Amino acid sequence: MGLNIRGRSFLTLLDYTPEEINYLLDLSAEFKRMKYAGVEHKWLTDKQIVLLFEKTSTRTRCAFEVGARDLGMGVTFLDPGSSQMGKKESLADTAKVLGRMFDGIEYRGFKQSVVEDLAKYSGVPVWNGLTDDFHPTQMLADILTVREEFGELKGRKLTFFGDARNNVANSLMVVCAKLGMHFCACAPEELMPAATLVEKCRAVAAETGAVLEFTSDVAQGARDCDVLYTDIWVSMGEPAELWEKRIRLLLPYQVNGRVMAMAKPEAIFMHCLPAFHDRETTVGEEIYQKYGLEAMEVTDEVFLGKQARQFREAENRMHTIKAVMYATLQ
Ligand code: CP
Ligand code: NVA
């Protein structure tokens, strides 16, 4: 492994070459192997990291905390209620302080410019744990999962059904373009990815041989598909009033048994999670009471079915985040 990304931030995969992404995937697989074999890897015992969360999280926070502890690092968690950031202290000032105490900073929040500023002012590696625009650590877990399933990535068709201009869909388009895959956004016209990002991805695809496809036709999206991917219809930070409109727009894009049957027989289902697939959440129950829907972006038939890989994908968050921290801090 001759690549060196020490000292780099991880803000969007647009900043990383295909070789660097593959290096991180290989390293993730190696960390996963060590974890399973019970091989200790406390290689960064002299490091301290801080996790800043302006939005809620289960997987990302736990992946950073467990990954950091496995590497022997100290971890501090801050949320908006327990720090001065934003309210009494500017982001630039906060970044300058944190950069003097910590070796790395994870940030989950709203604008992409915030995570970029943190990197600019802190002077230490900053990892994007999700912004309104991108979710790059999720991508490594997703692609590791696809690689574990199918081996070769080139030419594999991954279709995102739903709000195809959200952070996860944007990032999937970027990573598929980087790795020479076939990315399909299957969504209503008004929820297609922004033209500026599509243009950037097209330029990448021209180098890697990736295919980018955009369709509002579910049958076309599912045709020859290896990975059917979906995400929540209203993302964190978006107003709850959007639910009604999104349900109307996106119900035809729900991933259910009928849609799975249109894809390749060996296709898998993936979801970054959390998912609304039943009524076992307060929001899920509210939506049921209001609109009579038992499930939203994915039905239980798929979510609990043989082709579902979302929990393996969730586990892979930890192995891949560990790889990003190690590679940038070592
Ligand atoms: N997929 C994901 O980022 O999950 P959390 O919101 O729980 O971190
Ligand atoms: N698009 C979702 C992803 C959650 C992991 C959100 O931003 O809420």
Coordinates of C-alpha atoms and ligand atoms in Angstrom, one line a residue:
M1 CA 0.0 0.0 0.0
G2 CA 2.1 2.9 -1.3
L3 CA -0.5 5.7 -1.0
N4 CA -0.2 8.3 1.7
I5 CA -3.2 10.5 2.8
R6 CA -1.8 11.4 6.1
G7 CA -2.9 14.9 7.3
R8 CA -5.7 15.1 4.7
S9 CA -9.3 16.0 5.5
F10 CA -12.2 13.8 4.3
L11 CA -14.9 16.3 3.2
T12 CA -16.2 14.9 -0.1
L13 CA -15.1 12.1 -2.3
L14 CA -14.7 14.6 -5.1
D15 CA -11.3 15.4 -3.4
Y16 CA -10.1 11.8 -3.6
T17 CA -8.7 9.8 -6.6
P18 CA -10.1 6.3 -7.4
E19 CA -6.7 4.9 -6.2
E20 CA -7.1 6.7 -2.9
I21 CA -10.7 5.4 -2.5
N22 CA -9.6 1.9 -3.3
Y23 CA -6.8 2.2 -0.8
L24 CA -9.3 3.2 1.9
L25 CA -11.5 0.2 0.9
D26 CA -8.6 -2.2 1.1
L27 CA -7.6 -0.8 4.5
S28 CA -11.2 -1.1 5.7
A29 CA -11.3 -4.8 4.7
E30 CA -8.1 -5.3 6.6
F31 CA -9.4 -3.7 9.7
K32 CA -12.6 -5.8 9.4
R33 CA -10.4 -8.9 9.1
M34 CA -8.4 -8.0 12.2
K35 CA -11.6 -7.2 14.2
Y36 CA -13.1 -10.6 13.4
A37 CA -9.8 -12.4 14.2
G38 CA -9.5 -10.6 17.5
V39 CA -6.2 -9.0 16.5
E40 CA -5.6 -5.8 18.6
H41 CA -4.8 -2.7 16.6
K42 CA -4.3 0.1 19.2
W43 CA -2.0 1.9 16.8
L44 CA -2.9 5.6 17.7
T45 CA -2.7 5.6 21.5
D46 CA -1.2 9.1 21.5
K47 CA -4.1 10.7 19.6
Q48 CA -7.3 12.5 20.7
I49 CA -10.3 13.2 18.5
V50 CA -13.5 15.3 18.9
L51 CA -16.9 14.5 17.4
L52 CA -19.1 17.5 16.7
F53 CA -22.8 16.7 16.0
E54 CA -25.3 19.4 15.1
K55 CA -27.7 16.7 13.9
T56 CA -28.6 13.4 15.6
S57 CA -26.9 10.1 14.8
T58 CA -26.7 6.5 15.8
R59 CA -24.4 4.8 13.3
T60 CA -22.0 7.6 12.5
R61 CA -21.4 8.5 16.2
C62 CA -21.0 4.9 17.3
A63 CA -18.7 4.1 14.3
F64 CA -16.4 7.0 15.2
E65 CA -16.4 6.2 18.9
V66 CA -15.9 2.4 18.6
G67 CA -13.4 2.8 15.7
A68 CA -11.4 5.4 17.7
R69 CA -11.3 3.3 20.8
D70 CA -10.2 0.2 18.8
L71 CA -7.3 2.3 17.6
G72 CA -6.5 3.3 21.2
M73 CA -7.6 7.0 20.8
G74 CA -9.3 9.3 23.3
V75 CA -12.7 10.5 22.1
T76 CA -14.7 13.7 23.1
F77 CA -18.3 14.1 22.0
L78 CA -19.9 17.6 21.7
D79 CA -23.4 18.5 20.6
P80 CA -25.0 22.0 20.3
G81 CA -26.3 21.8 23.9
S82 CA -22.9 21.2 25.3
S83 CA -20.5 23.6 23.5
Q84 CA -20.2 27.3 22.6
M85 CA -20.0 26.6 18.9
G86 CA -22.2 28.8 16.8
K87 CA -24.0 30.6 19.6
K88 CA -21.2 32.3 21.6
E89 CA -18.2 31.5 19.5
S90 CA -17.7 31.6 15.7
L91 CA -16.9 28.5 13.8
A92 CA -13.5 29.8 12.9
D93 CA -12.6 30.5 16.6
T94 CA -14.0 27.1 17.6
A95 CA -11.9 25.4 14.9
K96 CA -8.7 27.2 16.1
V97 CA -9.3 26.0 19.7
L98 CA -10.1 22.4 18.8
G99 CA -7.2 22.2 16.4
R100 CA -4.9 22.9 19.4
M101 CA -6.3 20.2 21.5
F102 CA -7.3 17.4 19.1
D103 CA -5.5 15.5 16.3
G104 CA -8.7 15.1 14.3
I105 CA -12.3 16.5 14.2
E106 CA -15.5 14.8 13.0
Y107 CA -18.4 17.1 12.1
R108 CA -22.0 16.4 11.3
G109 CA -24.2 19.3 10.5
F110 CA -25.8 21.5 7.9
K111 CA -23.8 23.4 5.3
Q112 CA -20.9 21.9 3.5
S113 CA -19.1 25.2 3.9
V114 CA -19.0 24.7 7.6
V115 CA -17.0 21.4 7.4
E116 CA -14.8 23.0 4.9
D117 CA -14.2 26.0 7.2
L118 CA -13.4 23.7 10.1
A119 CA -10.7 22.0 8.0
K120 CA -9.4 25.4 6.9
Y121 CA -9.1 26.9 10.4
S122 CA -8.3 23.9 12.6
G123 CA -5.2 22.8 10.8
V124 CA -6.0 19.1 11.6
P125 CA -7.8 16.4 9.5
V126 CA -11.6 17.0 9.5
W127 CA -14.0 14.2 8.6
N128 CA -17.4 14.9 7.2
G129 CA -19.9 12.8 9.2
L130 CA -22.8 14.2 7.0
T131 CA -23.8 17.6 5.7
D132 CA -26.8 18.7 3.7
D133 CA -24.8 18.0 0.5
F134 CA -22.6 15.0 1.2
H135 CA -22.2 11.9 3.3
P136 CA -18.7 10.5 2.2
T137 CA -18.0 8.1 5.1
Q138 CA -21.3 6.4 4.3
M139 CA -20.0 5.8 0.8
L140 CA -17.0 3.7 1.9
A141 CA -19.2 1.4 3.9
D142 CA -21.7 1.2 1.0
I143 CA -19.0 0.3 -1.6
L144 CA -17.3 -2.1 0.8
T145 CA -20.6 -3.9 1.1
V146 CA -21.1 -4.0 -2.7
R147 CA -17.5 -5.2 -3.1
E148 CA -18.0 -8.0 -0.5
E149 CA -21.1 -9.1 -2.4
F150 CA -20.0 -8.9 -6.0
G151 CA -16.2 -8.5 -6.1
E152 CA -15.5 -6.4 -9.2
L153 CA -17.2 -3.0 -9.0
K154 CA -16.7 -1.7 -12.6
G155 CA -19.9 -1.7 -14.6
R156 CA -22.2 -2.7 -11.6
K157 CA -25.5 -0.8 -11.8
L158 CA -26.5 0.9 -8.6
T159 CA -29.9 2.7 -8.7
F160 CA -31.0 5.2 -6.1
F161 CA -34.8 5.4 -5.8
G162 CA -36.2 8.5 -4.1
D163 CA -34.9 11.9 -3.2
A164 CA -32.0 11.8 -5.6
R165 CA -30.7 15.3 -4.7
N166 CA -30.1 14.5 -1.0
N167 CA -26.7 14.0 0.6
V168 CA -26.6 10.2 0.2
A169 CA -27.7 10.2 -3.4
N170 CA -25.2 13.0 -4.3
S171 CA -22.4 11.0 -2.7
L172 CA -23.4 7.8 -4.4
M173 CA -23.3 9.5 -7.7
V174 CA -19.8 10.8 -6.9
V175 CA -18.4 7.5 -5.7
C176 CA -19.9 5.5 -8.6
A177 CA -18.4 8.0 -11.0
K178 CA -15.0 7.7 -9.3
L179 CA -15.1 3.9 -9.4
G180 CA -16.3 3.3 -12.9
M181 CA -19.7 2.1 -11.8
H182 CA -23.1 2.6 -13.4
F183 CA -25.1 5.1 -11.3
C184 CA -28.8 5.6 -11.9
A185 CA -30.9 8.2 -10.2
C186 CA -34.5 7.1 -10.4
A187 CA -36.6 10.0 -9.2
P188 CA -39.2 12.6 -10.2
E189 CA -37.7 15.4 -12.2
E190 CA -37.8 17.9 -9.4
L191 CA -35.8 15.6 -7.1
M192 CA -32.9 14.9 -9.5
P193 CA -29.3 15.9 -8.5
A194 CA -28.2 19.5 -9.2
A195 CA -26.9 20.2 -12.6
T196 CA -23.5 21.5 -11.2
L197 CA -22.8 18.2 -9.4
V198 CA -23.9 16.2 -12.4
E199 CA -21.5 18.1 -14.6
K200 CA -18.6 17.4 -12.2
C201 CA -19.5 13.7 -12.1
R202 CA -19.8 13.5 -15.8
A203 CA -16.2 14.8 -16.1
V204 CA -15.0 12.1 -13.6
A205 CA -17.0 9.5 -15.5
A206 CA -15.3 10.4 -18.7
E207 CA -12.0 9.4 -17.1
T208 CA -13.2 6.2 -15.4
G209 CA -15.7 4.8 -17.8
A210 CA -18.6 5.2 -15.4
V211 CA -22.2 5.5 -16.7
L212 CA -24.6 8.1 -15.3
E213 CA -28.3 7.6 -15.9
F214 CA -31.2 9.7 -14.9
T215 CA -34.8 8.4 -15.2
S216 CA -38.2 9.0 -13.7
D217 CA -39.3 5.5 -14.9
V218 CA -39.0 2.9 -12.1
A219 CA -38.9 -0.1 -14.6
Q220 CA -35.9 1.5 -16.3
G221 CA -34.2 2.3 -13.0
A222 CA -34.6 -1.3 -11.9
R223 CA -33.7 -2.9 -15.2
D224 CA -30.3 -4.8 -15.0
C225 CA -29.8 -3.4 -11.6
D226 CA -27.3 -4.9 -9.1
V227 CA -27.9 -2.7 -6.1
L228 CA -31.3 -1.0 -5.3
Y229 CA -30.7 1.8 -2.9
T230 CA -33.1 4.1 -1.1
D231 CA -33.1 6.7 1.7
I232 CA -35.5 8.6 3.8
W233 CA -37.8 11.0 1.9
V234 CA -37.3 14.0 4.2
S235 CA -33.8 14.5 5.4
M236 CA -32.6 15.9 8.7
G237 CA -32.8 19.7 8.6
E238 CA -35.7 19.8 6.1
P239 CA -39.1 21.0 7.4
A240 CA -41.7 18.4 8.6
E241 CA -44.2 20.2 6.3
L242 CA -42.5 18.6 3.4
W243 CA -43.7 15.1 4.2
E244 CA -47.1 15.5 2.4
K245 CA -45.5 16.7 -0.8
R246 CA -42.7 14.1 -0.7
I247 CA -45.1 11.2 0.0
R248 CA -47.1 12.3 -3.1
L249 CA -43.9 12.6 -5.2
L250 CA -42.0 9.6 -4.0
L251 CA -44.6 6.9 -3.3
P252 CA -44.2 5.6 -6.9
Y253 CA -40.4 5.2 -6.1
Q254 CA -40.9 3.0 -3.0
V255 CA -38.7 -0.1 -3.1
N256 CA -41.1 -3.0 -2.7
G257 CA -41.3 -6.6 -3.9
R258 CA -42.6 -5.5 -7.3
V259 CA -39.6 -3.2 -7.9
M260 CA -37.1 -5.8 -6.6
A261 CA -38.5 -8.4 -9.1
M262 CA -37.7 -6.0 -12.0
A263 CA -34.0 -6.1 -11.1
K264 CA -31.4 -8.8 -11.6
P265 CA -32.2 -12.0 -9.6
E266 CA -29.0 -11.6 -7.6
A267 CA -29.5 -7.9 -6.9
I268 CA -29.2 -6.6 -3.3
F269 CA -31.1 -3.9 -1.4
M270 CA -29.2 -1.3 0.5
H271 CA -30.2 1.7 2.7
C272 CA -28.0 4.0 4.8
L273 CA -30.5 3.8 7.6
P274 CA -32.5 4.9 9.6
A275 CA -35.4 3.6 7.5
F276 CA -39.2 3.9 7.6
H277 CA -40.2 0.4 6.7
D278 CA -42.9 -0.1 9.4
R279 CA -44.9 1.7 12.1
E280 CA -42.4 1.0 14.9
T281 CA -41.2 4.6 15.2
T282 CA -43.0 7.7 16.3
V283 CA -42.7 9.3 12.8
G284 CA -43.7 6.1 11.1
E285 CA -46.8 5.8 13.3
E286 CA -47.7 9.5 12.7
I287 CA -47.4 9.0 8.9
Y288 CA -49.6 6.0 9.2
Q289 CA -52.3 7.9 11.1
K290 CA -52.2 10.8 8.7
Y291 CA -51.7 9.1 5.3
G292 CA -52.5 5.4 6.0
L293 CA -49.0 4.3 4.8
E294 CA -47.6 1.2 6.5
A295 CA -44.2 1.9 5.1
M296 CA -42.5 4.6 3.1
E297 CA -39.3 4.3 1.1
V298 CA -39.0 0.5 1.6
T299 CA -41.5 -2.2 2.5
D300 CA -40.9 -4.9 5.1
E301 CA -41.1 -7.5 2.3
V302 CA -37.8 -6.1 1.0
F303 CA -36.3 -4.8 4.3
L304 CA -36.7 -8.2 6.0
G305 CA -36.1 -10.2 2.8
K306 CA -33.2 -12.3 1.6
Q307 CA -31.7 -9.6 -0.7
A308 CA -31.4 -7.0 2.1
R309 CA -27.9 -6.0 3.1
Q310 CA -28.5 -2.8 5.2
F311 CA -27.3 -4.2 8.5
R312 CA -24.0 -5.5 7.0
E313 CA -23.7 -2.0 5.5
A314 CA -24.3 -0.4 8.9
E315 CA -21.5 -2.6 10.5
N316 CA -19.2 -1.6 7.6
R317 CA -19.5 2.0 8.7
M318 CA -17.3 1.2 11.7
H319 CA -14.6 -0.6 9.7
T320 CA -14.4 2.1 7.0
I321 CA -14.5 5.1 9.4
K322 CA -11.7 3.4 11.3
A323 CA -9.7 3.2 8.1
V324 CA -10.3 6.9 7.3
M325 CA -9.2 8.0 10.8
Y326 CA -6.1 5.7 10.7
A327 CA -5.0 6.7 7.2
T328 CA -5.3 10.4 7.9
L329 CA -3.8 10.4 11.4
Q330 CA -1.1 7.7 11.3
Ligands
CP1 N1 -26.4 6.3 8.1 C1 -26.2 7.1 9.1 O1 -25.5 8.1 8.9 O2 -26.8 6.9 10.2 P1 -26.9 7.8 11.5 O3 -27.7 9.0 11.1 O4 -27.5 7.0 12.6 O5 -25.5 8.2 11.9
NVA2 N1 -30.5 11.7 3.9 C1 -30.5 11.4 5.3 C2 -29.4 10.5 5.6 C3 -29.3 10.0 7.0 C4 -28.1 9.2 7.3 C5 -30.5 12.6 6.1 O1 -29.7 13.5 5.8 O2 -31.3 12.7 7.1

